[in-house]
PDB file of C-alpha atoms in Angstrom:
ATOM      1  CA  UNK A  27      93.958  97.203  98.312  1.00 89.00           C
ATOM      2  CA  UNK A  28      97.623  97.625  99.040  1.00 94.00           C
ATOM      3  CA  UNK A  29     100.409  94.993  98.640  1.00 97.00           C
ATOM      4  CA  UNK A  30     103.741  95.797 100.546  1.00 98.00           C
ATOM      5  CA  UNK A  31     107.088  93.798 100.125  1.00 98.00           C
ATOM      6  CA  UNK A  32     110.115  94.455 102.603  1.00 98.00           C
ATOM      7  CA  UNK A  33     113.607  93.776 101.690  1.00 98.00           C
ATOM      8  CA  UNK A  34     117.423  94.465 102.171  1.00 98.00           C
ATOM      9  CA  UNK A  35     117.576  92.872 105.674  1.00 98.00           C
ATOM     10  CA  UNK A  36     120.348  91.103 106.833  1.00 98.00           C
ATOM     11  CA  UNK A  37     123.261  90.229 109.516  1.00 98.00           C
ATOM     12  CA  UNK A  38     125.122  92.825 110.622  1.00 98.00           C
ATOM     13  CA  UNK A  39     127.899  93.654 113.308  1.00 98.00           C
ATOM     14  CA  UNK A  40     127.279  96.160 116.043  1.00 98.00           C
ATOM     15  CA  UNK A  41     128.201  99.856 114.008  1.00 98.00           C
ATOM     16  CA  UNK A  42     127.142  98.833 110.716  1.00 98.00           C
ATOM     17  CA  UNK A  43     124.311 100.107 108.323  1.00 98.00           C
ATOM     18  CA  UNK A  44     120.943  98.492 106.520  1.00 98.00           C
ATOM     19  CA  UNK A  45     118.750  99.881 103.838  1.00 98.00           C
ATOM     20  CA  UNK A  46     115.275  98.021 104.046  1.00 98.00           C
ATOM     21  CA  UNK A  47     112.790  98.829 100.822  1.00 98.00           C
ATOM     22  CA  UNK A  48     109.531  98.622 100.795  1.00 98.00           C
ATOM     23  CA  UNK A  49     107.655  98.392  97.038  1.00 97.00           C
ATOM     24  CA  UNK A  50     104.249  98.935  97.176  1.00 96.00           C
ATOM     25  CA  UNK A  51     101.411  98.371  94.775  1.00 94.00           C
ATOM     26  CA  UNK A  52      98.138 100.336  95.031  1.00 89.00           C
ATOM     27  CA  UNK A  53      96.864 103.957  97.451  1.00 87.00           C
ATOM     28  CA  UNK A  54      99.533 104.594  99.588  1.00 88.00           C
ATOM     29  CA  UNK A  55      99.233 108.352  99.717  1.00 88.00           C
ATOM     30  CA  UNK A  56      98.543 109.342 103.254  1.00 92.00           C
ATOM     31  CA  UNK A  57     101.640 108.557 105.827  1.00 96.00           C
ATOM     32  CA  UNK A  58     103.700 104.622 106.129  1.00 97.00           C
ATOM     33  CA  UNK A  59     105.968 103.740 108.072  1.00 98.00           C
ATOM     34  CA  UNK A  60     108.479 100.971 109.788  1.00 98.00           C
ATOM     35  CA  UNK A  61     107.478  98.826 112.329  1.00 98.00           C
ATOM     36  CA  UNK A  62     109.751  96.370 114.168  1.00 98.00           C
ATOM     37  CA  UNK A  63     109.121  92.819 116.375  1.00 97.00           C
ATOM     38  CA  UNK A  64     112.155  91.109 118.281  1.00 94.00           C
ATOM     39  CA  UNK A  65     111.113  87.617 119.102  1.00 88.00           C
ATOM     40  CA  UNK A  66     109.167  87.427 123.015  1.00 92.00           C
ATOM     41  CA  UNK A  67     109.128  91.433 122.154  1.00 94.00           C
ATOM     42  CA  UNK A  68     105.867  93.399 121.226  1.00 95.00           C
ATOM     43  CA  UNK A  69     105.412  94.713 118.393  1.00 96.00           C
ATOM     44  CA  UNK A  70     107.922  98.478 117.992  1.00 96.00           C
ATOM     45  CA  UNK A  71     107.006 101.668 115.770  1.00 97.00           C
ATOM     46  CA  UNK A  72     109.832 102.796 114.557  1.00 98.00           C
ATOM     47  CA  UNK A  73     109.478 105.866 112.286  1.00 98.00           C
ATOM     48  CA  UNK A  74     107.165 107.259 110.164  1.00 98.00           C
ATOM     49  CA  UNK A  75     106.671 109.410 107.162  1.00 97.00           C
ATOM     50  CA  UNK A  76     103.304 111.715 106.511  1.00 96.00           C
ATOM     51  CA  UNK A  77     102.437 112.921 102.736  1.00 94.00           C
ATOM     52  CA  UNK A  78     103.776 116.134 103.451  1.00 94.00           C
ATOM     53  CA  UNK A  79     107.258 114.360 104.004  1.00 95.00           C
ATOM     54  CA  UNK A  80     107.519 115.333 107.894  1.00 96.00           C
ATOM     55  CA  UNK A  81     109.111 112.570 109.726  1.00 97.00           C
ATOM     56  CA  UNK A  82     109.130 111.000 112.936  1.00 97.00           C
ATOM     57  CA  UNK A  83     111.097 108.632 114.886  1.00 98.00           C
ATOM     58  CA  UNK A  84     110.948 106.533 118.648  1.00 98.00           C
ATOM     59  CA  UNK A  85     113.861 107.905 120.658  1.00 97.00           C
ATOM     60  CA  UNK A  86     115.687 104.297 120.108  1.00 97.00           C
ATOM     61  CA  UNK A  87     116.768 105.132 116.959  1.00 98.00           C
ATOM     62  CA  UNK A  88     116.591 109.522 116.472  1.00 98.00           C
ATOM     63  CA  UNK A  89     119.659 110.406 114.808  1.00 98.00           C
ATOM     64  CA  UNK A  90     120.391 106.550 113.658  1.00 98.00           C
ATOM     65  CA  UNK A  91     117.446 105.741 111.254  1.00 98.00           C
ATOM     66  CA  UNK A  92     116.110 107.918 108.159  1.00 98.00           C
ATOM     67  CA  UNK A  93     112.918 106.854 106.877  1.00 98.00           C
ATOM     68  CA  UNK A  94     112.033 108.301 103.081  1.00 98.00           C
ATOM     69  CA  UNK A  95     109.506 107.683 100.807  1.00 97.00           C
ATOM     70  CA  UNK A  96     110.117 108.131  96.441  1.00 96.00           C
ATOM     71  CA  UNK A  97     106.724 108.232  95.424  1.00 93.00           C
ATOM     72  CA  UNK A  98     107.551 108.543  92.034  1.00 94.00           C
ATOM     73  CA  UNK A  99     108.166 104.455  92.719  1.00 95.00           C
ATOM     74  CA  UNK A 100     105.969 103.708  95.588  1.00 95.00           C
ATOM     75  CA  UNK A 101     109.275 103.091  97.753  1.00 97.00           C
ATOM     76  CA  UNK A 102     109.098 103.361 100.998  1.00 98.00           C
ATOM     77  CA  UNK A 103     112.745 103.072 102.609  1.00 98.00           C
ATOM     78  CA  UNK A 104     114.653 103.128 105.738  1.00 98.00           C
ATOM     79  CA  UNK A 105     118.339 103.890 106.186  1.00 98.00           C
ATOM     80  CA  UNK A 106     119.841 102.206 109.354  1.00 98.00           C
ATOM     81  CA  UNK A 107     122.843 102.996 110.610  1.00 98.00           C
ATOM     82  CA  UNK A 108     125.016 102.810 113.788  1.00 98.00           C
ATOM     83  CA  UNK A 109     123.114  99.517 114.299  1.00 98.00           C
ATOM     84  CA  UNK A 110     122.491  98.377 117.730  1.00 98.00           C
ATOM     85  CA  UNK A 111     122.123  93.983 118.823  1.00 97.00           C
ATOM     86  CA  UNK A 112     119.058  95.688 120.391  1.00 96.00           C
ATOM     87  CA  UNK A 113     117.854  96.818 117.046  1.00 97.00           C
ATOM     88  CA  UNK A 114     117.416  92.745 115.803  1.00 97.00           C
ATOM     89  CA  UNK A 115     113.739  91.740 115.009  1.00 98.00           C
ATOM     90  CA  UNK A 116     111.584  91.358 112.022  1.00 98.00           C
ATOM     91  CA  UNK A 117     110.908  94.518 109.946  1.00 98.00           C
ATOM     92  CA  UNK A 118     107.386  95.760 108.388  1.00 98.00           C
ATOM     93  CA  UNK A 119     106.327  98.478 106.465  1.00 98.00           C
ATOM     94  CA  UNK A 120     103.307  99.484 106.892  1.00 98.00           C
ATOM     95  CA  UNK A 121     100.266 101.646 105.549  1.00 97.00           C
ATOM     96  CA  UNK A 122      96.651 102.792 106.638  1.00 96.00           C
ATOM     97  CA  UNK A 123      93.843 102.627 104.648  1.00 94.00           C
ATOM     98  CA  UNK A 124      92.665 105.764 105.278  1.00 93.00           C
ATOM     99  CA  UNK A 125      93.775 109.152 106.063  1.00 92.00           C
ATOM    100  CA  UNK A 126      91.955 109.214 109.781  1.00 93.00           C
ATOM    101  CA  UNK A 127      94.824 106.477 111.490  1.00 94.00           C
ATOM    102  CA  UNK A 128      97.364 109.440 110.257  1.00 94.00           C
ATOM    103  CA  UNK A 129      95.638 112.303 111.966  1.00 92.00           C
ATOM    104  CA  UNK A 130      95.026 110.536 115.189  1.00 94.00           C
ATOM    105  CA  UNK A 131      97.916 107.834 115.673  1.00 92.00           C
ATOM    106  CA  UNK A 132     101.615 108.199 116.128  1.00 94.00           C
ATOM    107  CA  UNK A 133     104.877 106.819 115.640  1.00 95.00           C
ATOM    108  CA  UNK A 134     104.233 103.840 118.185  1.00 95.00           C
ATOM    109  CA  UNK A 135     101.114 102.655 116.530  1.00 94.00           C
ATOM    110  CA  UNK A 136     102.313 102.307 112.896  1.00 96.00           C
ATOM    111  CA  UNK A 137     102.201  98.118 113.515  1.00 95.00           C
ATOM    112  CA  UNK A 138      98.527  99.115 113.962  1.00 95.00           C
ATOM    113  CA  UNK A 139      97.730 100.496 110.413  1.00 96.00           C
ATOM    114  CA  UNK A 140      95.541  98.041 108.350  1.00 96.00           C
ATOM    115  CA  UNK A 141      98.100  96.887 105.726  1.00 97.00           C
ATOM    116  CA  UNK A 142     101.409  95.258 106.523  1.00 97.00           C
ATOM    117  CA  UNK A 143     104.171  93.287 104.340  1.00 97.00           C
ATOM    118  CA  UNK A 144     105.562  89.933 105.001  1.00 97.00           C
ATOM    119  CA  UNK A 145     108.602  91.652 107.084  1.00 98.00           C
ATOM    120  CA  UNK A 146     112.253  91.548 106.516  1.00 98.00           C
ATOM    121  CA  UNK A 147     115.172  89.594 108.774  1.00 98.00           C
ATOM    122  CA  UNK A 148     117.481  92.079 110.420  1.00 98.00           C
ATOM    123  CA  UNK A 149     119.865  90.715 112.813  1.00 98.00           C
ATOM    124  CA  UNK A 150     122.939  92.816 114.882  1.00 98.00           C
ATOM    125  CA  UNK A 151     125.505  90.791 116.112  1.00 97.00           C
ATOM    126  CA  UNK A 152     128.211  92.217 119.158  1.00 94.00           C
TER     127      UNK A 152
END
């Protein structure tokens, strides 16, 4: 079983710069990553990070958003900057349970991977 918590959302102006967290307890050695939901919205992928550390990103936010992992403290993160109004929604993290989701899913499909945190608020004002 895996337990994920999100945090270090917030309001923002257009320009400005987020870190979320994401602590998690139990396996989470195969790839996570950052999913996103605006409200009336589906849910987003965002980015994602496999255990090799190779990274990957929707074209929304390439160049904008870093996604890292410390697995020394089961940290997922994700560095936002240059933030967009169209960036608002809820954040997740998120983690498979298995390997197979990694080897056969991508970036888009993260908000598909069997465990999920509670989300974090972030919210990009013009």
């Amino acid at each position: 079983q895996v337990h994920l918590a999100e945090s270090g959302g917030g309001s923002v102006q257009a320009g400005g710069s987020l870190r979320l967290s994401c602590t998690a307890s139990g396996n989470t050695n195969y790839c996570m990553g950052w999913f996103r939901q605006a409200p009336g919205k589906e849910r987003e992928g965002v980015a994602r990070i496999d255990s090799d550390g190779i990274t990957t990103y929707i074209d929304a936010v390439k160049g904008r958003f870093t996604i890292s992992k410390d697995n020394a403290k089961n940290t997922l993160y994700l560095q936002m900057n240059s933030l967009k109004p169209e960036d608002t929604g809820m954040y997740y993290c998120a983690a498979p349970a298995t390997l197979y989701p990694c080897q056969i899913m991508g970036v888009r499909d993260v908000g598909s991977f069997a465990y999920k945190g509670q989300g974090t608020q972030v919210t990009v004002s013009s």
